Coordinates of C-alpha atoms in Angstrom, one line a residue:
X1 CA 18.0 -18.4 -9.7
X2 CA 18.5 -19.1 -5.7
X3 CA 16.2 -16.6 -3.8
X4 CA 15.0 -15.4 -0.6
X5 CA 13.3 -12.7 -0.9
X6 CA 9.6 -11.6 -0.3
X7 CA 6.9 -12.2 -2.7
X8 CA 6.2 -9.1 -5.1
X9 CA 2.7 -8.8 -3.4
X10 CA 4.3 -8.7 0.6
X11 CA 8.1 -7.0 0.3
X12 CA 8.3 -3.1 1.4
X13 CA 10.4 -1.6 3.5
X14 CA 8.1 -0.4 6.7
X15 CA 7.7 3.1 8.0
X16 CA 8.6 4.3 4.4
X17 CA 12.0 4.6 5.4
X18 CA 12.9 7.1 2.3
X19 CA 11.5 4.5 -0.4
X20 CA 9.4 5.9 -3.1
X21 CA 7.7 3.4 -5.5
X22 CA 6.4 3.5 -8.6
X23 CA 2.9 3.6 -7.3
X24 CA 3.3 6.6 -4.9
X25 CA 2.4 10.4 -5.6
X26 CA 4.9 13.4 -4.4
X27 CA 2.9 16.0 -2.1
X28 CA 3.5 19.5 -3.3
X29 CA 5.6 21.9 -1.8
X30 CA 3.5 24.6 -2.0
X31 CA 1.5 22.4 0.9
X32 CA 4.9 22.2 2.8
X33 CA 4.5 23.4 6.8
X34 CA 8.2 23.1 7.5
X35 CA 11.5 21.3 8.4
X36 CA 10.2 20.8 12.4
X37 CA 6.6 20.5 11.6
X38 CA 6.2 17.7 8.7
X39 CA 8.9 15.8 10.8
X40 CA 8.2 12.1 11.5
X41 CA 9.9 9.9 13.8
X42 CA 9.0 6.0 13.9
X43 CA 10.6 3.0 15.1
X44 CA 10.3 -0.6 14.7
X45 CA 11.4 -3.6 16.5
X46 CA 11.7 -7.0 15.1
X47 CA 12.4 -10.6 15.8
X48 CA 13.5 -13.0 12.9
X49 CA 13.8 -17.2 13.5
X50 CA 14.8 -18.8 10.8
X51 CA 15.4 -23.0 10.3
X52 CA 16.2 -24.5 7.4
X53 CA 16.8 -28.0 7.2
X54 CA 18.9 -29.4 4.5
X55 CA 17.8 -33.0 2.7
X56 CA 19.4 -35.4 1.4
X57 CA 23.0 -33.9 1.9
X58 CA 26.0 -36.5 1.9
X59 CA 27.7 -36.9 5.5
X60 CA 30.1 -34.3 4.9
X61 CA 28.5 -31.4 4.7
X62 CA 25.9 -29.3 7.1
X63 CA 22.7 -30.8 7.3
X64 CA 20.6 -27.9 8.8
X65 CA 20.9 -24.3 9.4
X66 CA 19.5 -22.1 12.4
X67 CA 19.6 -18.7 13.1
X68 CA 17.6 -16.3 15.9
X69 CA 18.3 -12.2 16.1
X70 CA 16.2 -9.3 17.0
X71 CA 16.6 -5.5 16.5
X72 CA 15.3 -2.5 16.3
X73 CA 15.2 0.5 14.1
X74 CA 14.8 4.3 14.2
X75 CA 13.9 6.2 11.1
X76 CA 13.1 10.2 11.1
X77 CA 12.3 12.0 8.5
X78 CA 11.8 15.4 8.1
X79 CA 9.6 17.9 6.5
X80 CA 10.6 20.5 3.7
X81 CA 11.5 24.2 4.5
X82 CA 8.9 25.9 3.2
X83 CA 9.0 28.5 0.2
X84 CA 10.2 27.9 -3.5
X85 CA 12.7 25.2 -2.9
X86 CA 12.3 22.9 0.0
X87 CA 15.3 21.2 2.0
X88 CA 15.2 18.5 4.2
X89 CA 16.6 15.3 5.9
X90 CA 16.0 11.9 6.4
X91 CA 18.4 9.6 8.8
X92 CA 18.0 6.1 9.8
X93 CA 20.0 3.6 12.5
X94 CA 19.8 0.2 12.8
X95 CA 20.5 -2.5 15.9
X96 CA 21.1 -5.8 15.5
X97 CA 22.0 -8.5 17.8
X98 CA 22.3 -12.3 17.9
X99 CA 19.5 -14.7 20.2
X100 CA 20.5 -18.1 19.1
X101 CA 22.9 -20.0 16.4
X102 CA 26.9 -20.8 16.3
X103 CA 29.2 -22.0 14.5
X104 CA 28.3 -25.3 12.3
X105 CA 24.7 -24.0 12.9
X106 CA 24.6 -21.0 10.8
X107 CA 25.2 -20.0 7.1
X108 CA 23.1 -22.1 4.7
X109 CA 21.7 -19.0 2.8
X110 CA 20.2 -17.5 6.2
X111 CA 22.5 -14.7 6.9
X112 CA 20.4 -12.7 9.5
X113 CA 23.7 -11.4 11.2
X114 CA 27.4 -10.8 9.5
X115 CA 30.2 -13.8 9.9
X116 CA 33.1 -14.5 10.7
X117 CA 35.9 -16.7 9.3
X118 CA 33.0 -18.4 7.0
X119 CA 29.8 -19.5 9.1
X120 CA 30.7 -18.2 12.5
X121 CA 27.6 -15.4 13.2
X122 CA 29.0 -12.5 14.9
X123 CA 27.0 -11.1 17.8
X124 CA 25.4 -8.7 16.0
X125 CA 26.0 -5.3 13.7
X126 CA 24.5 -1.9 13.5
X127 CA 24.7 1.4 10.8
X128 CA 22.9 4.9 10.4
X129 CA 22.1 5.7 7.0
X130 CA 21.5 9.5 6.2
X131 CA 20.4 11.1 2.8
X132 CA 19.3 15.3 1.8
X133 CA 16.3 15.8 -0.2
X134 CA 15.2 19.0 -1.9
X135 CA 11.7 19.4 -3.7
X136 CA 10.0 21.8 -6.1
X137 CA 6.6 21.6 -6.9
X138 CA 6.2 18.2 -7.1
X139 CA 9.6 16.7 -7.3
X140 CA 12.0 15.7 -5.0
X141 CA 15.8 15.2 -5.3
X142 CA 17.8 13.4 -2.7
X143 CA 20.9 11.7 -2.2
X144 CA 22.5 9.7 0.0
X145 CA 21.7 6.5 1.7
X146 CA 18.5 4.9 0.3
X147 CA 16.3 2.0 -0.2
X148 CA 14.7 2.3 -4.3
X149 CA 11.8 0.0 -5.0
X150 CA 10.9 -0.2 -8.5
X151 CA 11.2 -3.1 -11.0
X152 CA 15.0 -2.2 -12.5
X153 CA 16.8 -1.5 -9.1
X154 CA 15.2 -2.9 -6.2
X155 CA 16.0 -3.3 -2.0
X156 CA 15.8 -7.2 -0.5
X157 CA 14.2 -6.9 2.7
X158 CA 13.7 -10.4 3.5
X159 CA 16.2 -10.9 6.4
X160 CA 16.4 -8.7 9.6
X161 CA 17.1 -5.6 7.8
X162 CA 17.1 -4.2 3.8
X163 CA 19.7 -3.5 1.9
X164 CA 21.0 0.0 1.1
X165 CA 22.3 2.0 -1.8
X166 CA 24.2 4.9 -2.1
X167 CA 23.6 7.7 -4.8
X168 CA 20.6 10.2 -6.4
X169 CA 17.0 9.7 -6.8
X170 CA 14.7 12.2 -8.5
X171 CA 10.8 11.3 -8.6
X172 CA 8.3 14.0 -10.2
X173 CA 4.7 13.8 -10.0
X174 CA 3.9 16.9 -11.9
X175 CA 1.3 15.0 -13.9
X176 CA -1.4 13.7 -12.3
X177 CA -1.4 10.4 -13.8
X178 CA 1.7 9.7 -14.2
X179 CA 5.0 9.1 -11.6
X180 CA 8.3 9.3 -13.3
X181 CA 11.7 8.1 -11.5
X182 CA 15.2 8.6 -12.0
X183 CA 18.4 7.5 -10.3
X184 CA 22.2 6.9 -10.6
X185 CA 23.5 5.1 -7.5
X186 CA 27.2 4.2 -7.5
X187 CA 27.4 1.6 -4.1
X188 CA 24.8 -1.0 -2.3
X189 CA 26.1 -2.8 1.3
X190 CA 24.3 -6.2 2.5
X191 CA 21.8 -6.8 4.7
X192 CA 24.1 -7.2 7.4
X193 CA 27.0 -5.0 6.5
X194 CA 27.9 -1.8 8.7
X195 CA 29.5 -0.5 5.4
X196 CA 29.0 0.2 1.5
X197 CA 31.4 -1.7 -0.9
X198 CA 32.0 1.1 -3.1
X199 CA 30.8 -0.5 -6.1
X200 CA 27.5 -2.7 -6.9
X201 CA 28.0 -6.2 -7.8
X202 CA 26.4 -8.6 -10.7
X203 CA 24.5 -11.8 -9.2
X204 CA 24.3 -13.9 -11.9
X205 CA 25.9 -18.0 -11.1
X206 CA 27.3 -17.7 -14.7
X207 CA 28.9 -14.7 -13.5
X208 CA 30.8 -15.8 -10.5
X209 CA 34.6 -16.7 -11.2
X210 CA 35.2 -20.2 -9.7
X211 CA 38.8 -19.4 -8.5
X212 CA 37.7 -16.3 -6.3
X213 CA 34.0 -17.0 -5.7
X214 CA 33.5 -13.1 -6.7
X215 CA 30.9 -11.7 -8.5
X216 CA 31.3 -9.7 -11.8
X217 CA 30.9 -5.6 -10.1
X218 CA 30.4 -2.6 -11.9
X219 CA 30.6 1.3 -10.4
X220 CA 27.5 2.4 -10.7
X221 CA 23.8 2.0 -12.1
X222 CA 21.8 5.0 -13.7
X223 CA 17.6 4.0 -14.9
X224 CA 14.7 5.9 -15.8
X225 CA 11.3 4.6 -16.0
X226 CA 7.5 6.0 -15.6
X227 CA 4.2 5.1 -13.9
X228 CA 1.2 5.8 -16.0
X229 CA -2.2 5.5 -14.9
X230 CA -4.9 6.8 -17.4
X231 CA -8.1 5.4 -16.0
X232 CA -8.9 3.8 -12.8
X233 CA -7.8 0.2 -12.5
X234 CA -5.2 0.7 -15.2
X235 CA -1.5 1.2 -14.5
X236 CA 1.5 0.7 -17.2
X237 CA 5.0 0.7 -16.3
X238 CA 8.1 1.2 -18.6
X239 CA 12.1 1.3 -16.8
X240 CA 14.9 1.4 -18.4
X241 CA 18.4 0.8 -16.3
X242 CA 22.4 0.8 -17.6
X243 CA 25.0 -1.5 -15.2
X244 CA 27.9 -0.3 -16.1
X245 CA 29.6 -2.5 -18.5
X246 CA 27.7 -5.4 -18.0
X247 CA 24.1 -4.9 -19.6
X248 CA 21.7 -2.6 -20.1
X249 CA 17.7 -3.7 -18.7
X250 CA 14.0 -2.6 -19.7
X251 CA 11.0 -3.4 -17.7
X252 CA 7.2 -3.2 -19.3
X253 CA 4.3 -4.0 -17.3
X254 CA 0.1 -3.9 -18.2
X255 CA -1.6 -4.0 -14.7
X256 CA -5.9 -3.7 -14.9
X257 CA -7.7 -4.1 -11.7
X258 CA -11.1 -4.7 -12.3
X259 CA -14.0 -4.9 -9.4
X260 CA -17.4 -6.3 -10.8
X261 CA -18.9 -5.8 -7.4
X262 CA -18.5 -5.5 -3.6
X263 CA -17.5 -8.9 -3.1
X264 CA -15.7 -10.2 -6.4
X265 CA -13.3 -8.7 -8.4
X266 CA -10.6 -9.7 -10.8
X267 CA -6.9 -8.4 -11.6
X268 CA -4.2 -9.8 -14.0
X269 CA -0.7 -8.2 -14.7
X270 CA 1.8 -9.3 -17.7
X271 CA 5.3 -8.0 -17.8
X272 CA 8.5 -9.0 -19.2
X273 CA 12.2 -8.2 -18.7
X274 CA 14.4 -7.5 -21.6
X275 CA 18.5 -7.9 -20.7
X276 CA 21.2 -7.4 -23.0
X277 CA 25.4 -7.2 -22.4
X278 CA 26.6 -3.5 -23.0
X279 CA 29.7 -1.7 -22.5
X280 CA 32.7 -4.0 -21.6
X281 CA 30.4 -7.6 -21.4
X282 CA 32.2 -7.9 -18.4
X283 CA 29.6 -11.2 -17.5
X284 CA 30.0 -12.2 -21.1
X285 CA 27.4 -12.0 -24.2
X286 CA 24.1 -11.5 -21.5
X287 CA 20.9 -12.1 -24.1
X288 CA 18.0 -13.0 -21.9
X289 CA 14.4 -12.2 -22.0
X290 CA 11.8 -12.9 -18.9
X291 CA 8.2 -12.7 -18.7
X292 CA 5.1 -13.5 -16.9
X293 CA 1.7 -13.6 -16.5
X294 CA -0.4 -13.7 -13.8
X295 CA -4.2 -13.4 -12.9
X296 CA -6.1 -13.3 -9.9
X297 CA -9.9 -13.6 -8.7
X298 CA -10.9 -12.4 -5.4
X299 CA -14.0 -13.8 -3.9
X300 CA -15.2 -12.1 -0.7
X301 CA -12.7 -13.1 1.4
X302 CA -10.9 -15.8 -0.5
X303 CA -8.4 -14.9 -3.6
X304 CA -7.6 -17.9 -6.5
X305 CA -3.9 -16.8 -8.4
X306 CA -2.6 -18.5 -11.6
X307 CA 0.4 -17.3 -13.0
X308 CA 3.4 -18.5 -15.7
X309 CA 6.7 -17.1 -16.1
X310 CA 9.2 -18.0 -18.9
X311 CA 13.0 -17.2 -19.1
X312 CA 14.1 -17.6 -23.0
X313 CA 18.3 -17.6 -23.0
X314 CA 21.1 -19.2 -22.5
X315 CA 21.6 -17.6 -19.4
X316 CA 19.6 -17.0 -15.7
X317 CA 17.6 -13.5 -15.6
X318 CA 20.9 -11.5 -15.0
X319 CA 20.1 -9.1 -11.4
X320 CA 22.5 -6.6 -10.0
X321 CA 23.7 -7.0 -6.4
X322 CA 25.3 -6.4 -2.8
X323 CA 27.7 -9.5 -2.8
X324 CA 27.7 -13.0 -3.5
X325 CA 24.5 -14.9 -2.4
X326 CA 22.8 -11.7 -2.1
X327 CA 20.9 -9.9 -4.5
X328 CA 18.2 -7.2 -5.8
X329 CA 14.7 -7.4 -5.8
X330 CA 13.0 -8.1 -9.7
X331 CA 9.6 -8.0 -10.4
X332 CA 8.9 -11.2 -11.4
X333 CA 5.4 -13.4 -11.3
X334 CA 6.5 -16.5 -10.0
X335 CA 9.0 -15.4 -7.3
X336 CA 9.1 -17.2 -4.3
X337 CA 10.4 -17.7 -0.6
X338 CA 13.5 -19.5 -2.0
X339 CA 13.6 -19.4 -5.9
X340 CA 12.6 -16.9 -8.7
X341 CA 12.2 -19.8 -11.6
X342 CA 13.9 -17.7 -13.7
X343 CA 16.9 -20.0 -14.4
X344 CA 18.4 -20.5 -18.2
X345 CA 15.4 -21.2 -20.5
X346 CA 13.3 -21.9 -17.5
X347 CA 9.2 -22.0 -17.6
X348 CA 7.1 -22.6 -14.6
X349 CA 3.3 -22.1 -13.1
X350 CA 2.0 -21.2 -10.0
X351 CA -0.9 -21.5 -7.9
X352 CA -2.3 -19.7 -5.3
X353 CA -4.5 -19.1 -2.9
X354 CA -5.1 -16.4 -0.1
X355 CA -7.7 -16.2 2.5
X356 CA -9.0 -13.6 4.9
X357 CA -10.4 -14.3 8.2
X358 CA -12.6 -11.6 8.8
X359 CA -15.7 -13.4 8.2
X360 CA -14.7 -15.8 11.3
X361 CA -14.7 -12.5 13.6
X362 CA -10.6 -12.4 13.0
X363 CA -10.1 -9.1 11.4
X364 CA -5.9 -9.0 10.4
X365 CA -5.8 -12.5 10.0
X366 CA -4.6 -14.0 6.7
X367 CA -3.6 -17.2 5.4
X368 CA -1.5 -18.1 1.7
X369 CA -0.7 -20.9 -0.2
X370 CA 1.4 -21.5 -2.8
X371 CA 2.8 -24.0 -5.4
X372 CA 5.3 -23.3 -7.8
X373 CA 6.7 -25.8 -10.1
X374 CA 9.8 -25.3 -12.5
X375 CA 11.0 -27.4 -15.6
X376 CA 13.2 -27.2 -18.8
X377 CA 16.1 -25.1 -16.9
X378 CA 19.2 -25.8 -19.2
X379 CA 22.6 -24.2 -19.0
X380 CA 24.1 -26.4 -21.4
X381 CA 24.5 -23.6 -23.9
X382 CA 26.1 -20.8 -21.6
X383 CA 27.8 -18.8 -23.2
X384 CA 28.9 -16.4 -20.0
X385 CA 32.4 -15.0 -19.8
X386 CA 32.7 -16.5 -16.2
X387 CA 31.1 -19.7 -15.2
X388 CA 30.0 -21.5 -12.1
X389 CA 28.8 -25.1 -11.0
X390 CA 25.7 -25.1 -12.8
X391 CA 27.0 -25.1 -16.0
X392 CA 25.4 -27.9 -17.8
X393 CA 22.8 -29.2 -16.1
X394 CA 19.4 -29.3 -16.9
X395 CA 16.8 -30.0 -14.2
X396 CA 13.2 -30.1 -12.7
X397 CA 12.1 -28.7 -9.5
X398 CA 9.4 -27.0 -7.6
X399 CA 8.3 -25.2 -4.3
X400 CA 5.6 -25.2 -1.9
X401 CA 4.9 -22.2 0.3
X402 CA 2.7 -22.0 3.1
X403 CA 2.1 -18.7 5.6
X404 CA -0.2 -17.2 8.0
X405 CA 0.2 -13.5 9.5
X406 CA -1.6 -11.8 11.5
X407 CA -1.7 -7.9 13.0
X408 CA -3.6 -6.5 15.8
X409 CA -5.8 -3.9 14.4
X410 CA -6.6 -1.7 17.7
X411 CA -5.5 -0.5 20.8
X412 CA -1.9 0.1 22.1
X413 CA -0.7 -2.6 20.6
X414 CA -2.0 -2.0 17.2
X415 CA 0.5 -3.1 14.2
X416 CA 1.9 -5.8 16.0
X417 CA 2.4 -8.5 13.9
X418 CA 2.9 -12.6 14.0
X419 CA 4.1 -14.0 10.8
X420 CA 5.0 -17.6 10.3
X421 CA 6.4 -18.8 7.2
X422 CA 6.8 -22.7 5.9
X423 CA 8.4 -23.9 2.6
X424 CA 9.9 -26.3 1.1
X425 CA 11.9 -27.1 -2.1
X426 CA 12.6 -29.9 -4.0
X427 CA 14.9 -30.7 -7.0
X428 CA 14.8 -33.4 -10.0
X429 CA 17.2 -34.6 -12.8
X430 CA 20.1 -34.2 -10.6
X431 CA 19.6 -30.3 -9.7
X432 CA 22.7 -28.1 -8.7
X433 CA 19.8 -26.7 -6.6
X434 CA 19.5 -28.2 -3.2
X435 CA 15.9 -29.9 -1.0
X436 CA 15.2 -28.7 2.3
X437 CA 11.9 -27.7 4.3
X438 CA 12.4 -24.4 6.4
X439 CA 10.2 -22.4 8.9
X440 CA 10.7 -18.7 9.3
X441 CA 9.2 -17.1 12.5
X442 CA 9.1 -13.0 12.4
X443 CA 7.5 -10.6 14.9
X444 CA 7.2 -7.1 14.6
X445 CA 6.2 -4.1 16.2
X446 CA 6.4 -0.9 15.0
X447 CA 6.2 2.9 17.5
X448 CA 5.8 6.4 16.5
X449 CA 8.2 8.2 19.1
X450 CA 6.9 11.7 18.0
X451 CA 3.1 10.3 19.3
X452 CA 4.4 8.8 22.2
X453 CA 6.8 11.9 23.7
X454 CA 3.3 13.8 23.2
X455 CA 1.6 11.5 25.4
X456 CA 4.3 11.2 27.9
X457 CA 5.1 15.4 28.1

């Protein structure tokens, strides 16, 4: 499926911003200090360019796609009231304006700022998001505006700013080793959108009706799933997630970390995603299962990844939504800038490698490569309600990713960060899918503004 969304090991959404993952612990509220006192307020600006340049494309259509925008953020968060039950608030506001594109210059997948009437890029967009939380012990309950990050319901933050869904989130971490998460969220607004739709919507390209171009949408999403980490190095993961009328999802994933020494140590992960129709099939009979396996060995400062992923159905790994060309974050092994290889029947393999350069003298200074190759994708036996261009085909393709990043590590400018991203993707067999190289160009700095109105009064 068409992607553009951060890597499993790089996506986050920065300054917390009122995400809780799987992986994180609740602090008690027995150690709560107050409303006013646990308060955080943190900023962050950042600059996104983005090319993409289009191969092989008949006369006719746009051969290349630019788009340049900067903004900046403001997220505070507040502590809990202190005593039995805690209250508090969290509020965010977002900034966005357009640098560079135009007409017949933007679209192409970029979308770093809304449009108008098709490709036209309006000057920019802005939104505050707000939700309440309340905690006991070591649970917290909020609702409002949020950004979940777990395997079954996830936030793409890949463009200027993340998405953002509307509804509850409960996360206890009574047990020691374990992290369990609830939610039921009933709306999710685009990247670029001032606005929620009111409803989430299904991205799958068997799922898109070819009259109206709109995507299959449901009202709202409930899931469930746990952390558990019984020894060190060790961490399973079980979700469980209902789309309203269009399937029902569970997520398992085996995670052990294991260091044999200072310098080298090894980690593999296997998971698998299990999708069935439910309810009113509104997408039609969804039967797909998903899964991967990935393994990595990290020498000193160099790290060696191999991973394969296999999709077994007749349709693409089915992923919920914010509109059409935009969709949720999945968990999957061989995700990359562009593509998830997780079309109908799809296998692929990847390889990787990442490099530090502290050894040089260059501490913050990384490098990754990447090469993912895709084969057997075959829709020829969909068997979706509503169907879309790629019905039928059956193709080859693969991607090459290459990045370097780096983030100053002291001093008043500590945090800032350069990140340059290349890739490129190429089709066989007469792909649906389409060839282009592309450069992405993001700088970002973020600013505590409750540290720096201490050190100004």
């Amino acid at each position: 499926m068409i992607k553009a969304i951060l890597p499993m090991a790089t996506i986050g959404i920065v300054l917390g911003m009122g995400v809780i993952s799987p992986a994180q612990a609740v602090q008690s509220q027995q150690d709560a200090n107050g409303f006013l006192e646990d308060s955080q307020f943190k900023g962050l600006y950042k600059n996104f360019y983005f090319y993409r340049n289009f191969l092989n494309e008949p006369s006719s259509k746009q051969n290349y796609a630019k788009e340049w925008a900067h903004g900046i953020m403001l997220d505070y968060s507040s502590g809990f009231t202190q005593g039995t039950v805690g209250f508090g608030l969290d509020v965010q506001g977002f900034m966005a304006q357009r640098l560079d594109s135009g007409k017949g210059q933007a679209g192409g997948g970029i979308g770093l700022v809304p449009y108008k009437n098709g490709n036209d890029p309006k000057h920019g967009y802005g939104r505050v998001n707000a939700s309440v939380k309340m905690r006991i012990s070591k649970t917290v309950l909020k609702y409002g505006d949020m950004y979940p990050e777990n395997p079954i319901f996830g936030t793409a933050n890949n463009r200027l700013w993340p998405q953002t869904s509307t509804g509850f989130q409960l996360i206890s971490n009574e047990f020691d080793k374990a992290v369990f998460e609830a939610g039921y969220f009933t709306a999710k607004n685009a990247r670029t959108s001032s606005h929620h739709t009111g409803d989430i919507g299904f991205w799958n390209l068997l799922a898109v009706n070819p009259q109206t171009g709109e995507l299959v949408r449901a009202r709202n999403i409930k899931y469930a799933g746990v952390t558990y980490r019984p020894i060190d190095g060790l961490s399973l993961i079980y979700y469980g997630s209902d789309f309203k009328d269009v399937y029902r999802q569970h997520y398992a994933e085996v995670t052990y970390n294991r260091p044999f020494n200072p310098k080298i140590a090894w980690s593999t992960t296997g998971n698998v995603y299990r999708t069935l129709a439910s309810g009113n099939d509104k997408a039609g009979r969804i039967n797909n299962t998903t899964w991967g396996l990935k393994t990595s060995l990290t020498y000193d400062v160099h790290k060696f990844t191999l991973a394969y992923q296999q999709s077994n159905g007749n349709q693409a790994m089915p992923f919920e939504g914010a509109y059409p060309g935009e969709y949720s974050y999945k968990w999957l092994v061989n995700a990359s800038m562009y593509n998830d290889f997780d079309a109908a029947n799809e296998k692929s393999a990847q390889v990787r490698y990442d490099y530090n350069f502290t050894n040089w003298g260059i501490p913050g200074l990384s490098f990754t490569t990447r090469y993912v190759k895709g084969w057997d994708a075959d829709y020829s036996h969909n068997n979706a309600k509503n169907t879309a261009s790629y019905v039928g085909y059956k193709y080859k393709h693969w991607e090459y990713n290459a990045e370097t990043k780096y983030v100053v590590q002291s001093g008043k400018a500590k945090g800032l960060s350069f990140h340059v991203r290349y890739g490129k993707h190429r089709t066989e067999n007469n792909s649906p899918l389409r060839d282009f190289d592309e450069v992405r160009i993001i700088t970002q700095y973020p600013f505590d503004l409750l540290a720096i109105s201490k050190a100004l009064f």
